[in-house]
Amino acid sequence: MDALTKNFHHPFKPYDIQLEFMSALYDCIEDGQGKSLSLICGSLTWLREQQVKEQASLEDYGHDEEPVWVIAHKRKEALELARKRRQDLEGRLLKIREKERQQKLRYENGESHQKRIKLDPNRHTRTAADEEASYLLDDYDSEDETTKPRIFADPEEVGGVSTKSFDLLNRLGMIQNPISEAEDTQTLDETKIFYCSRTHSQLTQFANEVRRVKIPLALQAMTGSGKAESKPVEPLVEMKYLSLGSRKNLCINPKVLRLGSLSMINERCLELQKSETPKDDRCPFIPNQENETLVNDFRDHTLAVVRDIEEMGALGKRVGVCPYYASRAGIKPSELVSLPYPLLLQKTAREALDITLKGHVVIIDEAHNLMDAISSMYSVKIFLSQLERSRSQLGVYLQRFRNKLKGRNRVYITQVVRLVDSMISYLNSISAKSKSADGLVDINSLMAGKGVDQINLYKLSRYLQESKLARKVDGYNMYQKQSKNSTYEKPSSTMPVLTQVQSFLQTLVNPAADGRYFLSSNEGGDLSLKYMLLDPTYHFKEIVEEARAVILAGGTMSPMEDYTHHLFPYLPPHRIKILSCGHVIPVENLLALPVTKGPTGLDFDFTFERRNTPGMIDALGVCIMRLSQIIPDGLVVFFPSYVYLEQATSRWKTCVGNKCTTWSDLVKTKAVFLDNKDSIGVEDVLRDYTHAIEAGKGGLLLSVIGGKMSEGINFSDKLGRGVVVVGLPFPNIHTAEWKAKLEYIENTTVSRGGNAADGKMAGRQFYENACMRAVNQSVGRAIRHRNDYATIIMLDRRYNTPRIQEKLPAWIQKSLQNRDGSESFVDILSSIKGFFDSKTA
């Protein structure tokens, strides 16, 4: 059947571009090569048909040299066993669905429901001596250095170690892949789809969309001849869906959860599982042999009904088992698994969860963030103040426990102290020369301290992970402060400073070609060291090579060249399929305009060198005010940075006598709202902005490209009748980091057969693309459905150049007017007014 004529089980009548998208997605998976609903329906339709094919393939079971009757018997036996396992699971899930439906009815009718298991947070209290003793390091036998492989038992345990370094440690026998002690060998590893997105809210939204899709089961009935029928069996049912998340999202132990920060929750959880932890102190929710039945019950309830992360936590409380660990039992029998970026993109996390991608499909949504996300995961920053604080904490710890530390503990802690001292000395020497610094770090100078060249960094990295030194040292320092000051409150959301130092030290074992070390300073003059990964290719390559198909999806992924050139340079062109969909709206519902001159005829040039002039800022204010007068309802303006937003609004508010012209005019036109750099208050700003528009006052929201308002928020209908982009947010090309990135791209291009000119061009393309992806994310906030309409206005003379216009999404280019920027500001206003008049006529 042709993909375009397939029934994709979309809950609504899909638009033509949705059909095109689902068909392309289906073909991509098959060949081995509303967006969320299209992703779900296209991929799950393929999955159901693949399950039918897999069952039918059991007919080929057996060997040609065996008698015909033996082959026939084996085929029938294998097919019946597979069907029985599936039917048993589906039968259990059907009963659970009915049970939960009845529970929901009882709850809606006001009847009592099942009580939750409670944990007394004060059920056991340790003495002061016990508390202090708990911070002493366990003996670390030097024999273990060569005989005991390192076990990464937790997906959130490792930071800073690159994929290459992980593979090297594995070859050296210092890594042991985790193996579940109670692994259910009878569990089928279903062909599945792994759906990955960046934020918790995006995954929750995805789960809500999955609930709307019902697709037939792939169970097949047996014919009299033992053949399997290929027609799926009704009724339509929900998918076997599983949400994976971090401990912070899934922990149900109140004593652990109240710690607040992810790192502290992770460390406390691991501590409560150690054999030397008193039995009364251990977490009662951790899966073990005694509560295996609860784990199986949790697994079946999870797969029976589509649940988001919050609902997984609630289910864990109801069943009485940790959802973070118990959810792993549902990975193999599930059909669709959603998980955040770190759990998929980090090899250590996949292996800790026992996730194999071989033969499965990977979908990465919001993929415009992918390369930056991979680089960020393997990049670490440490400040001089943090190094000094960690050195002080180590000193306090050694002063108390020095005589009790034995063998290798004392040796390795001494090595940590030497490394920290060496980095502090290096930064202090830089600070003595200049209070502000920005540049590459000479790693030899950084490691020039006494005895540092004798340190085996691989062994030290392993020791830091195994010994939990950071947690012990931080815990003891907090205990000391609480002992001396009873009113001292332990921070609830701060990562132990030595943990950050430890993450940075682990980057020292990464291959030199992977990344670079940089020096910088903040506004307070605090120097910092940063390790930055330059090339995400290797870290993503294993996923591509292992999975059946990898889908990168995003609403605004243009420009696309970076993905092929810098993420998949090793793949031949025929293995990469690119689909750029249009928009569901007709062309006449969008008016896109580059505006090159202001109201007074001043050229709009918002380059870093010229945008700060009083004349440019004043012209911008008048322009926004005039646009606010003719664009109805909501108008969102994106500035290139928070600094420039603050600078502009400060000037507009400046009064001459009793007159504050620009700001007062803006406030008279619409209710004005400001984005802020901190994420706190974003929801309040959006709520007030929405209420002002609904009340008929109109709303003007001043935001920032790359800020909280520029991604994941929908300004549909009246919330976004107009979107204005001020300038082009090019990164500062003069920073050491960007110089290193561009140099790396230029050198890589030459190493692949290009010449110096090709390298320069590749660097320029990468630089421009980084800017335009941010712009495209911002303008993509408007127009969210077929009947929506809006105008997109781009303020800068550079927007009238073909080079920039070609990097806009195709659906914007189709509605782009005034391409050469020749229209006057008055003509621009006339076009906008005519556009909105036509919509209200």
mmCIF file with all atom_site columns, C-alpha atoms in Angstrom, residues 483-549:
data_model
loop_
_atom_site.group_PDB
_atom_site.id
_atom_site.type_symbol
_atom_site.label_atom_id
_atom_site.label_alt_id
_atom_site.label_comp_id
_atom_site.label_asym_id
_atom_site.label_entity_id
_atom_site.label_seq_id
_atom_site.pdbx_PDB_ins_code
_atom_site.Cartn_x
_atom_site.Cartn_y
_atom_site.Cartn_z
_atom_site.occupancy
_atom_site.B_iso_or_equiv
_atom_site.pdbx_formal_charge
_atom_site.auth_seq_id
_atom_site.auth_comp_id
_atom_site.auth_asym_id
_atom_site.auth_atom_id
_atom_site.pdbx_PDB_model_num
ATOM 1  C CA . SER A 1 483 ? 27.137 21.514 64.913 1.00 0.00 ? 483 SER A CA 1
ATOM 2  C CA . LYS A 1 484 ? 28.649 24.956 65.555 1.00 0.00 ? 484 LYS A CA 1
ATOM 3  C CA . ASN A 1 485 ? 25.502 26.888 64.644 1.00 0.00 ? 485 ASN A CA 1
ATOM 4  C CA . SER A 1 486 ? 22.154 25.280 65.413 1.00 0.00 ? 486 SER A CA 1
ATOM 5  C CA . THR A 1 487 ? 20.345 27.867 63.269 1.00 0.00 ? 487 THR A CA 1
ATOM 6  C CA . TYR A 1 488 ? 22.402 27.034 60.164 1.00 0.00 ? 488 TYR A CA 1
ATOM 7  C CA . GLU A 1 489 ? 20.243 25.610 57.415 1.00 0.00 ? 489 GLU A CA 1
ATOM 8  C CA . LYS A 1 490 ? 21.748 23.273 54.834 1.00 0.00 ? 490 LYS A CA 1
ATOM 9  C CA . PRO A 1 491 ? 21.251 24.575 51.268 1.00 0.00 ? 491 PRO A CA 1
ATOM 10 C CA . SER A 1 492 ? 18.503 22.618 49.520 1.00 0.00 ? 492 SER A CA 1
ATOM 11 C CA . SER A 1 493 ? 19.439 23.210 45.899 1.00 0.00 ? 493 SER A CA 1
ATOM 12 C CA . THR A 1 494 ? 23.213 23.582 45.661 1.00 0.00 ? 494 THR A CA 1
ATOM 13 C CA . MET A 1 495 ? 25.498 21.012 44.070 1.00 0.00 ? 495 MET A CA 1
ATOM 14 C CA . PRO A 1 496 ? 28.404 20.070 46.376 1.00 0.00 ? 496 PRO A CA 1
ATOM 15 C CA . VAL A 1 497 ? 31.282 22.232 45.180 1.00 0.00 ? 497 VAL A CA 1
ATOM 16 C CA . LEU A 1 498 ? 33.678 19.287 45.121 1.00 0.00 ? 498 LEU A CA 1
ATOM 17 C CA . THR A 1 499 ? 31.281 17.452 42.790 1.00 0.00 ? 499 THR A CA 1
ATOM 18 C CA . GLN A 1 500 ? 31.700 20.267 40.268 1.00 0.00 ? 500 GLN A CA 1
ATOM 19 C CA . VAL A 1 501 ? 35.475 20.106 40.713 1.00 0.00 ? 501 VAL A CA 1
ATOM 20 C CA . GLN A 1 502 ? 35.332 16.326 40.263 1.00 0.00 ? 502 GLN A CA 1
ATOM 21 C CA . SER A 1 503 ? 33.416 16.702 36.982 1.00 0.00 ? 503 SER A CA 1
ATOM 22 C CA . PHE A 1 504 ? 36.065 19.090 35.723 1.00 0.00 ? 504 PHE A CA 1
ATOM 23 C CA . LEU A 1 505 ? 38.934 16.804 36.757 1.00 0.00 ? 505 LEU A CA 1
ATOM 24 C CA . GLN A 1 506 ? 37.343 13.949 34.813 1.00 0.00 ? 506 GLN A CA 1
ATOM 25 C CA . THR A 1 507 ? 37.594 15.958 31.570 1.00 0.00 ? 507 THR A CA 1
ATOM 26 C CA . LEU A 1 508 ? 41.381 15.733 31.911 1.00 0.00 ? 508 LEU A CA 1
ATOM 27 C CA . VAL A 1 509 ? 41.221 12.095 30.725 1.00 0.00 ? 509 VAL A CA 1
ATOM 28 C CA . ASN A 1 510 ? 39.437 13.045 27.472 1.00 0.00 ? 510 ASN A CA 1
ATOM 29 C CA . PRO A 1 511 ? 41.413 12.939 24.196 1.00 0.00 ? 511 PRO A CA 1
ATOM 30 C CA . ALA A 1 512 ? 43.017 16.296 23.382 1.00 0.00 ? 512 ALA A CA 1
ATOM 31 C CA . ALA A 1 513 ? 41.315 16.482 19.988 1.00 0.00 ? 513 ALA A CA 1
ATOM 32 C CA . ASP A 1 514 ? 37.835 16.285 21.527 1.00 0.00 ? 514 ASP A CA 1
ATOM 33 C CA . GLY A 1 515 ? 37.749 19.722 23.083 1.00 0.00 ? 515 GLY A CA 1
ATOM 34 C CA . ARG A 1 516 ? 39.554 22.774 24.400 1.00 0.00 ? 516 ARG A CA 1
ATOM 35 C CA . TYR A 1 517 ? 40.067 24.490 27.756 1.00 0.00 ? 517 TYR A CA 1
ATOM 36 C CA . PHE A 1 518 ? 39.166 28.164 28.081 1.00 0.00 ? 518 PHE A CA 1
ATOM 37 C CA . LEU A 1 519 ? 39.741 30.950 30.546 1.00 0.00 ? 519 LEU A CA 1
ATOM 38 C CA . SER A 1 520 ? 37.137 33.638 31.266 1.00 0.00 ? 520 SER A CA 1
ATOM 39 C CA . SER A 1 521 ? 35.888 35.922 34.030 1.00 0.00 ? 521 SER A CA 1
ATOM 40 C CA . ASN A 1 522 ? 32.424 36.971 35.160 1.00 0.00 ? 522 ASN A CA 1
ATOM 41 C CA . GLU A 1 523 ? 31.182 40.455 35.991 1.00 0.00 ? 523 GLU A CA 1
ATOM 42 C CA . GLY A 1 524 ? 32.475 40.110 39.549 1.00 0.00 ? 524 GLY A CA 1
ATOM 43 C CA . GLY A 1 525 ? 35.971 39.322 38.312 1.00 0.00 ? 525 GLY A CA 1
ATOM 44 C CA . ASP A 1 526 ? 35.859 35.642 39.322 1.00 0.00 ? 526 ASP A CA 1
ATOM 45 C CA . LEU A 1 527 ? 38.072 33.700 36.905 1.00 0.00 ? 527 LEU A CA 1
ATOM 46 C CA . SER A 1 528 ? 36.846 30.403 35.521 1.00 0.00 ? 528 SER A CA 1
ATOM 47 C CA . LEU A 1 529 ? 38.112 27.385 33.613 1.00 0.00 ? 529 LEU A CA 1
ATOM 48 C CA . LYS A 1 530 ? 35.871 25.732 31.053 1.00 0.00 ? 530 LYS A CA 1
ATOM 49 C CA . TYR A 1 531 ? 36.229 22.520 29.100 1.00 0.00 ? 531 TYR A CA 1
ATOM 50 C CA . MET A 1 532 ? 34.189 22.714 25.891 1.00 0.00 ? 532 MET A CA 1
ATOM 51 C CA . LEU A 1 533 ? 33.463 19.820 23.541 1.00 0.00 ? 533 LEU A CA 1
ATOM 52 C CA . LEU A 1 534 ? 34.044 20.989 19.966 1.00 0.00 ? 534 LEU A CA 1
ATOM 53 C CA . ASP A 1 535 ? 32.724 18.076 17.914 1.00 0.00 ? 535 ASP A CA 1
ATOM 54 C CA . PRO A 1 536 ? 29.493 16.214 18.799 1.00 0.00 ? 536 PRO A CA 1
ATOM 55 C CA . THR A 1 537 ? 29.872 13.773 15.896 1.00 0.00 ? 537 THR A CA 1
ATOM 56 C CA . TYR A 1 538 ? 31.489 10.872 17.733 1.00 0.00 ? 538 TYR A CA 1
ATOM 57 C CA . HIS A 1 539 ? 29.070 10.994 20.665 1.00 0.00 ? 539 HIS A CA 1
ATOM 58 C CA . PHE A 1 540 ? 26.055 10.662 18.365 1.00 0.00 ? 540 PHE A CA 1
ATOM 59 C CA . LYS A 1 541 ? 27.591 8.260  15.872 1.00 0.00 ? 541 LYS A CA 1
ATOM 60 C CA . GLU A 1 542 ? 27.011 5.141  17.981 1.00 0.00 ? 542 GLU A CA 1
ATOM 61 C CA . ILE A 1 543 ? 23.290 5.928  18.236 1.00 0.00 ? 543 ILE A CA 1
ATOM 62 C CA . VAL A 1 544 ? 23.057 6.317  14.453 1.00 0.00 ? 544 VAL A CA 1
ATOM 63 C CA . GLU A 1 545 ? 24.957 3.103  13.750 1.00 0.00 ? 545 GLU A CA 1
ATOM 64 C CA . GLU A 1 546 ? 23.046 1.002  16.288 1.00 0.00 ? 546 GLU A CA 1
ATOM 65 C CA . ALA A 1 547 ? 19.454 2.119  15.733 1.00 0.00 ? 547 ALA A CA 1
ATOM 66 C CA . ARG A 1 548 ? 17.291 0.980  12.840 1.00 0.00 ? 548 ARG A CA 1
ATOM 67 C CA . ALA A 1 549 ? 16.442 4.603  12.039 1.00 0.00 ? 549 ALA A CA 1
#
